[in-house]
GROMACS .gro file of C-alpha atoms in nm:
model
  104
    1MET     CA    1  -6.326  18.158  -3.744
    2ILE     CA    2  -6.255  17.948  -4.031
    3GLU     CA    3  -6.629  17.993  -4.195
    4THR     CA    4  -6.676  17.625  -4.342
    5ASP     CA    5  -7.069  17.571  -4.427
    6THR     CA    6  -7.241  17.231  -4.499
    7GLU     CA    7  -7.578  17.270  -4.583
    8THR     CA    8  -7.831  16.988  -4.772
    9ALA     CA    9  -8.069  16.985  -5.077
   10TYR     CA   10  -8.174  16.754  -5.261
   11LEU     CA   11  -8.077  16.734  -5.633
   12GLU     CA   12  -8.032  16.490  -5.915
   13CYS     CA   13  -7.794  16.194  -5.900
   14THR     CA   14  -7.679  15.927  -6.118
   15CYS     CA   15  -7.796  15.673  -5.843
   16GLY     CA   16  -8.153  15.715  -5.935
   17GLY     CA   17  -8.381  16.015  -5.881
   18GLU     CA   18  -8.372  16.300  -5.595
   19ARG     CA   19  -8.170  16.229  -5.340
   20LEU     CA   20  -7.990  16.413  -5.019
   21HIS     CA   21  -7.682  16.573  -5.097
   22ARG     CA   22  -7.431  16.787  -4.868
   23LEU     CA   23  -7.305  17.088  -5.044
   24THR     CA   24  -6.985  17.172  -4.844
   25TYR     CA   25  -6.892  17.580  -4.872
   26VAL     CA   26  -6.534  17.757  -4.752
   27HIS     CA   27  -6.623  18.127  -4.726
   28GLY     CA   28  -6.928  18.114  -4.920
   29CYS     CA   29  -6.685  17.940  -5.199
   30LEU     CA   30  -6.869  17.586  -5.286
   31LEU     CA   31  -6.608  17.318  -5.283
   32THR     CA   32  -6.816  17.007  -5.307
   33ILE     CA   33  -7.130  16.785  -5.336
   34VAL     CA   34  -7.209  16.505  -5.180
   35CYS     CA   35  -7.462  16.224  -5.235
   36ASP     CA   36  -7.601  16.110  -4.899
   37ASN     CA   37  -7.738  15.759  -5.073
   38CYS     CA   38  -7.438  15.632  -5.319
   39GLY     CA   39  -7.152  15.886  -5.185
   40ARG     CA   40  -7.102  16.005  -5.493
   41THR     CA   41  -6.790  16.367  -5.447
   42THR     CA   42  -6.839  16.580  -5.713
   43ALA     CA   43  -6.523  16.836  -5.663
   44MET     CA   44  -6.596  17.203  -5.782
   45PRO     CA   45  -6.329  17.278  -6.064
   46ARG     CA   46  -6.016  17.436  -5.889
   47GLU     CA   47  -5.970  17.708  -6.123
   48LEU     CA   48  -6.304  17.859  -6.002
   49VAL     CA   49  -6.240  17.800  -5.671
   50LEU     CA   50  -5.971  17.965  -5.667
   51GLY     CA   51  -6.063  18.260  -5.831
   52GLN     CA   52  -6.391  18.258  -5.598
   53TYR     CA   53  -6.190  18.282  -5.258
   54THR     CA   54  -5.905  18.494  -5.441
   55ARG     CA   55  -6.197  18.789  -5.501
   56ASP     CA   56  -6.318  18.682  -5.145
   57PHE     CA   57  -5.986  18.708  -4.986
   58ARG     CA   58  -5.890  19.038  -5.161
   59ASP     CA   59  -6.223  19.184  -5.052
   60ARG     CA   60  -6.123  19.040  -4.676
   61ILE     CA   61  -5.836  19.241  -4.680
   62GLY     CA   62  -5.948  19.530  -4.841
   63ARG     CA   63  -6.204  19.594  -4.512
   64LEU     CA   64  -5.917  19.513  -4.251
   65PRO     CA   65  -5.766  19.853  -4.245
   66ALA     CA   66  -6.097  19.974  -4.110
   67LYS     CA   67  -6.218  19.725  -3.864
   68LEU     CA   68  -5.847  19.749  -3.660
   69ARG     CA   69  -5.870  20.153  -3.699
   70SER     CA   70  -6.216  20.074  -3.581
   71ASP     CA   71  -6.116  19.825  -3.272
   72ALA     CA   72  -5.825  20.056  -3.211
   73ARG     CA   73  -6.029  20.310  -3.156
   74GLU     CA   74  -6.324  20.154  -2.975
   75ARG     CA   75  -6.055  19.982  -2.693
   76PRO     CA   76  -5.690  20.087  -2.785
   77VAL     CA   77  -5.547  19.915  -2.451
   78ARG     CA   78  -5.764  19.505  -2.565
   79PHE     CA   79  -5.647  19.611  -2.945
   80VAL     CA   80  -5.263  19.675  -2.848
   81PHE     CA   81  -5.253  19.322  -2.634
   82SER     CA   82  -5.502  19.048  -2.857
   83LEU     CA   83  -5.300  19.174  -3.176
   84PRO     CA   84  -5.072  18.950  -3.155
   85VAL     CA   85  -5.308  18.659  -3.103
   86LYS     CA   86  -5.546  18.743  -3.374
   87ALA     CA   87  -5.261  18.760  -3.631
   88ILE     CA   88  -5.152  18.425  -3.581
   89GLY     CA   89  -5.493  18.304  -3.576
   90LYS     CA   90  -5.565  18.430  -3.889
   91VAL     CA   91  -5.242  18.319  -4.053
   92GLY     CA   92  -5.359  17.955  -3.930
   93GLN     CA   93  -5.674  18.033  -4.066
   94VAL     CA   94  -5.601  18.120  -4.421
   95ILE     CA   95  -5.341  17.847  -4.437
   96HIS     CA   96  -5.641  17.611  -4.323
   97GLU     CA   97  -5.863  17.745  -4.598
   98ILE     CA   98  -5.631  17.684  -4.881
   99LYS     CA   99  -5.534  17.327  -4.797
  100LEU     CA  100  -5.912  17.285  -4.753
  101ILE     CA  101  -5.957  17.397  -5.144
  102SER     CA  102  -5.667  17.237  -5.259
  103ARG     CA  103  -5.791  16.954  -5.203
  104THR     CA  104  -6.076  17.002  -5.426
   0.00000   0.00000   0.00000
């Protein structure tokens, strides 16, 4: 599942005072801030987003062996049959995340 979250916050804007803004995150990395009043979009610097995403991705990869071991022990048959589908899904997820990040 792609972890794309949106939250709202009142932030100062050039259109005058505190206005409602939408903040978009991918795996906890802030990508964009959009003012609901004037539509102004602020994208986070690409280097910052890529650095945060890379650290998060390394952490996710680091946890993967333990998760796979646990899944294999708990439900071995289900694990074997679901592994190809999960692998393809994860590759698609990572490609989608990279596309989202590269737009910033």
